[in-house]
């Protein structure tokens, strides 16, 4: 069989373990040097392919690639860019094929979420539609945990662990202060459409913390919410609210859009947390504090879940094996076989069923009252935050690798990328 | 010598290592059972003494007390309450003496910041002014790092480590995304008056991150700031802004007060971070993200500095030793003798010189341009974030102890605490 090169790129919002998937792809490819030549990484995702801006990962040392396992964010750069359909922008696909042909690329590994799965699926169809032999495998990644056909998505477990730990720690702080100061703490977490991340805050409730979760799946009911907060404060002396950025009113408008304006009349600056905190203050008079975790939550490799980091690597590894088995248009998946003890196997799913589908929290993972997680939700979440996988430290800070990212010499004329 | 009991209380905003000081006090007292009887903790700080709401720490197991070393927040509850002067509220002092007398208390250990040092100093004068023999020792604690006469304050090193690690991690995230998405990330940190915490973000700059720090010590210069951000984004493709909650305009008004109002005309909800982010967006057009760490930063025991946790314990331990040496009205301190290798000894300072004084960042710890830290600042900060001191984990979450906090039977009539 001829030796073909591989293309690998990172897409969409990055995570604290997406580089572990990159390590899985690159190390596995290196172990099959008889079949796979060089892994070229796209600089800034698929844009790197369109711009023929390729990185020669073959020039990185084994130690540097291994260090990706404990380095957060996207080592090759990521992008938010979705290919249009073949009908609408045929020249982009032609360009991809020119670039792949010029660099002997026969394997395409795309590491991303739902939109990226769509891009990967379109690329996987190029063999048939444009006569260029290519195998495209999608490596799942999204903190939002909203890809279908896989039990979970790499990146999510680590955010869940960050949110659960942070909720527990900040709640202990509030509990200490509640007698004379802050009684309600509001933590805003990511998840525009699905409440998986917010749900992780519910794990702190198992440690005696009164937690109220505002899910995007449950339309906000202000009087009921305030009554709940009030009851918890009266009983426990304090409470913690974990609000998803996607929490919204029954009419669909986000809590974060509640119309705050600056002195110049410009639209509101900030998130759901300050809105909820202010609401509590006005209705109940309790002193509050609020935090918005934003990028901190998805880059917090220092508190990554060992289970998550391991799966991220395994799915990258499996993607290469699937390619070597001749597969195209598939995504390796996590198939859970047992909650406790946690057991899973790596399976695979056809990409056309993954692309553009979103997996929401099942209603029965949420408690009946809508403000917490159920036993089922807990049984789902707990295995995903198991284990610590600390990075090495030097001089007080984690040792995160920055690759050399040597560019591959261009062979083609420049290409203008559609905005 | 007679056996006297001790009173210990936590005061003001809590930290991730104040309980380590509590462990230092209690374990050291237990080792001197011939001199110190029971350590009674005040429930919710000094309020516990006024209300005769005492906790019998003698009923806690050795394992539970040892677990305080890795448990964040205030195990006995804290409070924000400052005693008035003896002239203004004599009955409060009389009450304290009644309570101490009723429970055989001869040692007073108060664990807090500047305001608390003032309270502790007032109590230390009761021997003389009211004829009750009592030794009062202050145990320093404040994330703000603003106590004089000590090289640093327990609690600060761990916040500094959290901020340095978070700044590094989130910046790697932004760097990954900058080609097509977020170019400026703004992280708001605590420090209403002094920029010690914000300064810690500058340690990420040593890892190649373009960081702009907005200190309370440097009045905000909007055009210069925007020019700096623009230059960094043009050169690096992105930048990170670490803004202290205390950053302010030349007229003294906080950035956070920039007049944003909600739909009902209520005062602004939120912090400096969204204000700065919006400013960047409007002037430069760069896509932004922002985070407000709030309580997460000071409760993050999971990423505590080992140096900080050790000193917190040692200062608690030394407080008891000072009492046994017959001292009154003093505070154990950290005296640095070498930056590299980091060496220090435990000293002590007279409380009257500690109370109500604030230590700001020396100007020469800040870079000449006012947006970063100098080599001197770096040499000061680096030793304080050294080492990791991870808590134990069970089922994916840290094992934090909640004490039993058995109340001591009251012997006195109730007392109404002044509001």
Short mmCIF file of N, CA and C in Angstrom, two decimals, chain A residues 155-281:
data_model
loop_
_atom_site.label_atom_id
_atom_site.label_comp_id
_atom_site.label_asym_id
_atom_site.label_seq_id
_atom_site.Cartn_x
_atom_site.Cartn_y
_atom_site.Cartn_z
N UNK A 155 -13.45 16.96 26.48
CA UNK A 155 -13.51 18.38 26.81
C UNK A 155 -14.58 18.63 27.85
N UNK A 156 -15.67 17.89 27.76
CA UNK A 156 -16.76 18.11 28.70
C UNK A 156 -16.41 17.69 30.12
N UNK A 157 -15.85 16.50 30.27
CA UNK A 157 -15.57 15.98 31.61
C UNK A 157 -14.70 16.93 32.41
N UNK A 158 -13.76 17.57 31.74
CA UNK A 158 -12.86 18.48 32.45
C UNK A 158 -13.56 19.77 32.85
N UNK A 159 -14.42 20.29 31.98
CA UNK A 159 -15.21 21.47 32.36
C UNK A 159 -16.13 21.11 33.52
N UNK A 160 -16.72 19.93 33.43
CA UNK A 160 -17.63 19.49 34.50
C UNK A 160 -16.89 19.42 35.83
N UNK A 161 -15.67 18.91 35.78
CA UNK A 161 -14.88 18.81 37.02
C UNK A 161 -14.56 20.21 37.54
N UNK A 162 -14.16 21.10 36.64
CA UNK A 162 -13.87 22.49 37.04
C UNK A 162 -15.09 23.12 37.69
N UNK A 163 -16.25 22.94 37.08
CA UNK A 163 -17.46 23.59 37.59
C UNK A 163 -17.87 22.96 38.92
N UNK A 164 -17.77 21.66 39.03
CA UNK A 164 -18.15 21.00 40.29
C UNK A 164 -17.20 21.43 41.42
N UNK A 165 -15.90 21.44 41.14
CA UNK A 165 -14.92 21.83 42.17
C UNK A 165 -15.11 23.30 42.55
N UNK A 166 -15.27 24.15 41.54
CA UNK A 166 -15.41 25.59 41.81
C UNK A 166 -16.69 25.88 42.57
N UNK A 167 -17.76 25.21 42.22
CA UNK A 167 -19.03 25.40 42.93
C UNK A 167 -18.88 24.99 44.39
N UNK A 168 -18.24 23.87 44.61
CA UNK A 168 -18.02 23.40 45.99
C UNK A 168 -17.17 24.41 46.77
N UNK A 169 -16.06 24.83 46.18
CA UNK A 169 -15.13 25.70 46.90
C UNK A 169 -15.76 27.07 47.19
N UNK A 170 -16.36 27.68 46.18
CA UNK A 170 -16.94 29.01 46.39
C UNK A 170 -18.10 28.93 47.38
N UNK A 171 -18.80 27.81 47.38
CA UNK A 171 -19.93 27.66 48.30
C UNK A 171 -19.45 27.57 49.74
N UNK A 172 -18.32 26.91 49.96
CA UNK A 172 -17.76 26.86 51.31
C UNK A 172 -17.40 28.28 51.77
N UNK A 173 -16.90 29.08 50.83
CA UNK A 173 -16.57 30.47 51.13
C UNK A 173 -17.83 31.22 51.57
N UNK A 174 -18.88 31.11 50.77
CA UNK A 174 -20.13 31.82 51.09
C UNK A 174 -20.69 31.34 52.42
N UNK A 175 -20.62 30.04 52.64
CA UNK A 175 -21.13 29.49 53.90
C UNK A 175 -20.41 30.14 55.09
N UNK A 176 -19.11 30.40 54.93
CA UNK A 176 -18.33 31.04 56.01
C UNK A 176 -18.77 32.47 56.27
N UNK A 177 -19.19 33.15 55.22
CA UNK A 177 -19.44 34.58 55.31
C UNK A 177 -20.90 34.93 55.58
N UNK A 178 -21.79 33.94 55.42
CA UNK A 178 -23.22 34.24 55.31
C UNK A 178 -23.81 34.93 56.53
N UNK A 179 -23.23 34.70 57.71
CA UNK A 179 -23.84 35.28 58.92
C UNK A 179 -23.91 36.80 58.84
N UNK A 180 -22.88 37.42 58.28
CA UNK A 180 -22.88 38.89 58.26
C UNK A 180 -22.67 39.47 56.86
N UNK A 181 -22.52 38.62 55.85
CA UNK A 181 -22.17 39.19 54.54
C UNK A 181 -22.90 38.44 53.43
N UNK A 182 -22.17 38.00 52.44
CA UNK A 182 -22.78 37.37 51.26
C UNK A 182 -23.62 36.15 51.60
N UNK A 183 -24.81 36.11 51.05
CA UNK A 183 -25.69 34.96 51.28
C UNK A 183 -26.00 34.20 50.00
N UNK A 184 -25.84 34.87 48.87
CA UNK A 184 -26.14 34.20 47.60
C UNK A 184 -24.96 34.41 46.64
N UNK A 185 -24.45 33.30 46.14
CA UNK A 185 -23.35 33.36 45.17
C UNK A 185 -23.87 32.82 43.84
N UNK A 186 -23.60 33.56 42.78
CA UNK A 186 -24.08 33.16 41.45
C UNK A 186 -22.87 32.90 40.55
N UNK A 187 -22.81 31.72 39.99
CA UNK A 187 -21.73 31.34 39.07
C UNK A 187 -22.31 31.10 37.69
N UNK A 188 -21.80 31.86 36.72
CA UNK A 188 -22.27 31.65 35.35
C UNK A 188 -21.32 30.72 34.60
N UNK A 189 -21.90 29.74 33.93
CA UNK A 189 -21.09 28.78 33.17
C UNK A 189 -21.56 28.73 31.72
N UNK A 190 -20.75 28.10 30.88
CA UNK A 190 -21.05 28.05 29.46
C UNK A 190 -22.15 27.03 29.15
N UNK A 191 -22.58 27.01 27.90
CA UNK A 191 -23.64 26.11 27.46
C UNK A 191 -24.80 26.90 26.92
N UNK A 192 -24.67 27.36 25.69
CA UNK A 192 -25.68 28.25 25.12
C UNK A 192 -27.02 27.52 24.92
N UNK A 193 -26.94 26.24 24.55
CA UNK A 193 -28.17 25.53 24.21
C UNK A 193 -28.49 24.37 25.16
N UNK A 194 -27.42 23.73 25.67
CA UNK A 194 -27.64 22.54 26.50
C UNK A 194 -27.02 22.77 27.88
N UNK A 195 -27.66 22.18 28.89
CA UNK A 195 -27.28 22.46 30.28
C UNK A 195 -26.30 21.49 30.89
N UNK A 196 -25.58 20.73 30.05
CA UNK A 196 -24.66 19.74 30.59
C UNK A 196 -23.67 20.35 31.57
N UNK A 197 -23.10 21.49 31.22
CA UNK A 197 -22.06 22.09 32.07
C UNK A 197 -22.68 22.57 33.38
N UNK A 198 -23.80 23.27 33.28
CA UNK A 198 -24.46 23.75 34.49
C UNK A 198 -24.80 22.59 35.42
N UNK A 199 -25.18 21.47 34.81
CA UNK A 199 -25.56 20.29 35.61
C UNK A 199 -24.45 19.86 36.55
N UNK A 200 -23.20 20.07 36.12
CA UNK A 200 -22.06 19.63 36.94
C UNK A 200 -22.04 20.34 38.29
N UNK A 201 -22.59 21.55 38.35
CA UNK A 201 -22.68 22.25 39.62
C UNK A 201 -23.49 21.46 40.63
N UNK A 202 -24.40 20.64 40.13
CA UNK A 202 -25.24 19.84 41.00
C UNK A 202 -24.47 18.80 41.78
N UNK A 203 -23.27 18.47 41.31
CA UNK A 203 -22.47 17.47 42.04
C UNK A 203 -22.00 18.01 43.38
N UNK A 204 -21.92 19.35 43.51
CA UNK A 204 -21.56 19.94 44.80
C UNK A 204 -22.67 19.73 45.83
N UNK A 205 -23.88 19.56 45.33
CA UNK A 205 -25.01 19.34 46.25
C UNK A 205 -24.82 18.07 47.06
N UNK A 206 -24.09 17.11 46.50
CA UNK A 206 -23.82 15.87 47.24
C UNK A 206 -22.92 16.12 48.43
N UNK A 207 -22.29 17.28 48.47
CA UNK A 207 -21.41 17.62 49.60
C UNK A 207 -22.11 18.60 50.55
N UNK A 208 -23.42 18.60 50.51
CA UNK A 208 -24.18 19.39 51.47
C UNK A 208 -24.40 20.83 51.07
N UNK A 209 -24.06 21.18 49.84
CA UNK A 209 -24.21 22.57 49.40
C UNK A 209 -25.60 22.78 48.81
N UNK A 210 -26.31 23.82 49.26
CA UNK A 210 -27.60 24.14 48.63
C UNK A 210 -27.37 24.84 47.28
N UNK A 211 -27.64 24.13 46.20
CA UNK A 211 -27.37 24.63 44.85
C UNK A 211 -28.68 24.73 44.07
N UNK A 212 -28.83 25.84 43.37
CA UNK A 212 -29.95 26.00 42.44
C UNK A 212 -29.36 26.12 41.04
N UNK A 213 -29.78 25.27 40.13
CA UNK A 213 -29.25 25.32 38.77
C UNK A 213 -30.30 25.90 37.82
N UNK A 214 -29.86 26.81 36.98
CA UNK A 214 -30.76 27.35 35.94
C UNK A 214 -30.30 26.79 34.59
N UNK A 215 -31.08 25.85 34.08
CA UNK A 215 -30.77 25.14 32.84
C UNK A 215 -31.39 25.84 31.62
N UNK A 216 -30.74 25.75 30.47
CA UNK A 216 -31.39 26.25 29.26
C UNK A 216 -32.61 25.39 28.89
N UNK A 217 -32.62 24.16 29.38
CA UNK A 217 -33.74 23.26 29.02
C UNK A 217 -35.02 23.61 29.77
N UNK A 218 -34.91 24.38 30.85
CA UNK A 218 -36.08 24.69 31.69
C UNK A 218 -36.34 26.20 31.62
N UNK A 219 -37.43 26.61 30.98
CA UNK A 219 -37.70 28.07 30.89
C UNK A 219 -37.73 28.69 32.28
N UNK A 220 -37.14 29.87 32.38
CA UNK A 220 -36.98 30.54 33.68
C UNK A 220 -38.32 30.99 34.24
N UNK A 221 -38.55 30.66 35.49
CA UNK A 221 -39.78 31.05 36.17
C UNK A 221 -39.35 31.90 37.37
N UNK A 222 -39.40 33.22 37.19
CA UNK A 222 -38.79 34.10 38.18
C UNK A 222 -39.37 33.95 39.58
N UNK A 223 -40.71 33.97 39.75
CA UNK A 223 -41.23 33.83 41.11
C UNK A 223 -40.83 32.51 41.76
N UNK A 224 -40.88 31.44 40.99
CA UNK A 224 -40.54 30.13 41.56
C UNK A 224 -39.06 30.09 41.93
N UNK A 225 -38.22 30.68 41.07
CA UNK A 225 -36.78 30.71 41.35
C UNK A 225 -36.49 31.49 42.63
N UNK A 226 -37.09 32.66 42.74
CA UNK A 226 -36.84 33.49 43.92
C UNK A 226 -37.34 32.81 45.19
N UNK A 227 -38.47 32.13 45.09
CA UNK A 227 -38.99 31.42 46.25
C UNK A 227 -38.03 30.31 46.66
N UNK A 228 -37.46 29.66 45.67
CA UNK A 228 -36.51 28.57 45.96
C UNK A 228 -35.25 29.11 46.66
N UNK A 229 -34.71 30.20 46.13
CA UNK A 229 -33.52 30.82 46.72
C UNK A 229 -33.83 31.25 48.15
N UNK A 230 -34.94 31.87 48.33
CA UNK A 230 -35.32 32.37 49.65
C UNK A 230 -35.43 31.22 50.66
N UNK A 231 -36.07 30.14 50.23
CA UNK A 231 -36.23 28.99 51.12
C UNK A 231 -34.87 28.40 51.51
N UNK A 232 -33.97 28.31 50.53
CA UNK A 232 -32.66 27.74 50.83
C UNK A 232 -31.87 28.64 51.77
N UNK A 233 -31.93 29.94 51.54
CA UNK A 233 -31.19 30.86 52.42
C UNK A 233 -31.78 30.79 53.82
N UNK A 234 -33.09 30.72 53.91
CA UNK A 234 -33.71 30.67 55.25
C UNK A 234 -33.34 29.38 55.96
N UNK A 235 -33.18 28.29 55.22
CA UNK A 235 -32.86 27.01 55.84
C UNK A 235 -31.37 26.82 56.09
N UNK A 236 -30.54 27.14 55.09
CA UNK A 236 -29.09 26.88 55.19
C UNK A 236 -28.29 28.12 55.55
N UNK A 237 -28.91 29.28 55.44
CA UNK A 237 -28.17 30.52 55.69
C UNK A 237 -27.54 31.09 54.43
N UNK A 238 -27.52 30.33 53.35
CA UNK A 238 -26.91 30.78 52.10
C UNK A 238 -27.34 29.85 50.98
N UNK A 239 -27.06 30.22 49.75
CA UNK A 239 -27.17 29.27 48.66
C UNK A 239 -26.34 29.71 47.46
N UNK A 240 -26.09 28.76 46.58
CA UNK A 240 -25.31 29.01 45.37
C UNK A 240 -26.19 28.75 44.15
N UNK A 241 -26.14 29.68 43.20
CA UNK A 241 -26.89 29.52 41.96
C UNK A 241 -25.88 29.28 40.83
N UNK A 242 -26.07 28.21 40.09
CA UNK A 242 -25.25 27.97 38.90
C UNK A 242 -26.14 28.23 37.69
N UNK A 243 -25.81 29.28 36.95
CA UNK A 243 -26.68 29.66 35.83
C UNK A 243 -25.96 29.43 34.51
N UNK A 244 -26.62 28.74 33.63
CA UNK A 244 -26.08 28.53 32.28
C UNK A 244 -26.23 29.81 31.49
N UNK A 245 -25.22 30.13 30.68
CA UNK A 245 -25.33 31.32 29.83
C UNK A 245 -26.56 31.23 28.92
N UNK A 246 -27.06 30.00 28.72
CA UNK A 246 -28.21 29.82 27.84
C UNK A 246 -29.54 29.84 28.57
N UNK A 247 -29.53 30.12 29.86
CA UNK A 247 -30.80 30.18 30.60
C UNK A 247 -31.66 31.28 29.99
N UNK A 248 -32.95 31.01 29.83
CA UNK A 248 -33.79 31.98 29.13
C UNK A 248 -35.21 32.03 29.66
N UNK A 249 -35.84 33.13 29.33
CA UNK A 249 -37.24 33.33 29.71
C UNK A 249 -38.14 32.45 28.84
N UNK A 250 -39.40 32.30 29.27
CA UNK A 250 -40.31 31.47 28.46
C UNK A 250 -40.44 31.97 27.01
N UNK A 251 -40.25 33.27 26.78
CA UNK A 251 -40.35 33.78 25.41
C UNK A 251 -39.07 33.54 24.60
N UNK A 252 -38.11 32.89 25.21
CA UNK A 252 -36.89 32.54 24.47
C UNK A 252 -35.75 33.54 24.65
N UNK A 253 -36.03 34.71 25.20
CA UNK A 253 -34.95 35.70 25.38
C UNK A 253 -34.06 35.25 26.54
N UNK A 254 -32.75 35.44 26.33
CA UNK A 254 -31.79 35.02 27.35
C UNK A 254 -31.88 35.92 28.59
N UNK A 255 -31.64 35.34 29.75
CA UNK A 255 -31.54 36.16 30.97
C UNK A 255 -30.49 37.24 30.79
N UNK A 256 -29.41 36.89 30.11
CA UNK A 256 -28.29 37.82 29.93
C UNK A 256 -28.69 39.03 29.10
N UNK A 257 -29.79 38.92 28.39
CA UNK A 257 -30.23 40.02 27.53
C UNK A 257 -31.17 40.97 28.25
N UNK A 258 -31.22 40.91 29.55
CA UNK A 258 -32.27 41.62 30.27
C UNK A 258 -32.15 43.12 30.19
N UNK A 259 -31.61 43.58 29.12
CA UNK A 259 -31.73 44.99 28.81
C UNK A 259 -30.85 45.93 29.59
N UNK A 260 -29.74 45.48 30.20
CA UNK A 260 -28.91 46.48 30.86
C UNK A 260 -28.17 47.29 29.80
N UNK A 261 -28.06 48.55 30.06
CA UNK A 261 -27.41 49.46 29.12
C UNK A 261 -26.38 50.30 29.83
N UNK A 262 -25.36 50.71 29.11
CA UNK A 262 -24.37 51.57 29.74
C UNK A 262 -24.82 53.03 29.64
N UNK A 263 -23.97 53.92 30.13
CA UNK A 263 -24.36 55.33 30.23
C UNK A 263 -24.65 55.95 28.86
N UNK A 264 -24.12 55.33 27.82
CA UNK A 264 -24.33 55.87 26.48
C UNK A 264 -25.49 55.18 25.76
N UNK A 265 -26.19 54.31 26.51
CA UNK A 265 -27.33 53.64 25.90
C UNK A 265 -26.95 52.42 25.08
N UNK A 266 -25.68 52.03 25.16
CA UNK A 266 -25.26 50.83 24.43
C UNK A 266 -25.82 49.58 25.08
N UNK A 267 -25.93 48.54 24.29
CA UNK A 267 -26.50 47.30 24.79
C UNK A 267 -25.69 46.76 25.97
N UNK A 268 -26.32 45.91 26.72
CA UNK A 268 -25.72 45.36 27.94
C UNK A 268 -24.35 44.74 27.69
N UNK A 269 -23.53 44.81 28.72
CA UNK A 269 -22.17 44.32 28.62
C UNK A 269 -22.06 42.86 28.99
N UNK A 270 -22.93 42.43 29.86
CA UNK A 270 -22.53 41.22 30.53
C UNK A 270 -23.57 40.18 30.64
N UNK A 271 -23.20 39.20 31.37
CA UNK A 271 -23.83 37.91 31.34
C UNK A 271 -25.03 37.75 32.22
N UNK A 272 -25.41 36.49 32.35
CA UNK A 272 -26.59 36.13 33.12
C UNK A 272 -26.34 36.28 34.62
N UNK A 273 -25.09 36.04 35.06
CA UNK A 273 -24.83 36.04 36.51
C UNK A 273 -25.18 37.37 37.17
N UNK A 274 -24.69 38.50 36.65
CA UNK A 274 -25.06 39.75 37.31
C UNK A 274 -26.56 40.04 37.26
N UNK A 275 -27.22 39.59 36.21
CA UNK A 275 -28.67 39.81 36.12
C UNK A 275 -29.39 39.02 37.22
N UNK A 276 -29.00 37.77 37.37
CA UNK A 276 -29.63 36.93 38.39
C UNK A 276 -29.32 37.47 39.79
N UNK A 277 -28.06 37.87 40.00
CA UNK A 277 -27.66 38.37 41.31
C UNK A 277 -28.46 39.62 41.68
N UNK A 278 -28.60 40.51 40.70
CA UNK A 278 -29.33 41.74 40.94
C UNK A 278 -30.81 41.45 41.24
N UNK A 279 -31.34 40.48 40.53
CA UNK A 279 -32.74 40.07 40.73
C UNK A 279 -32.95 39.59 42.16
N UNK A 280 -32.02 38.80 42.66
CA UNK A 280 -32.10 38.28 44.03
C UNK A 280 -32.02 39.44 45.03
N UNK A 281 -31.11 40.34 44.76
CA UNK A 281 -30.92 41.49 45.65
C UNK A 281 -32.20 42.32 45.73
#
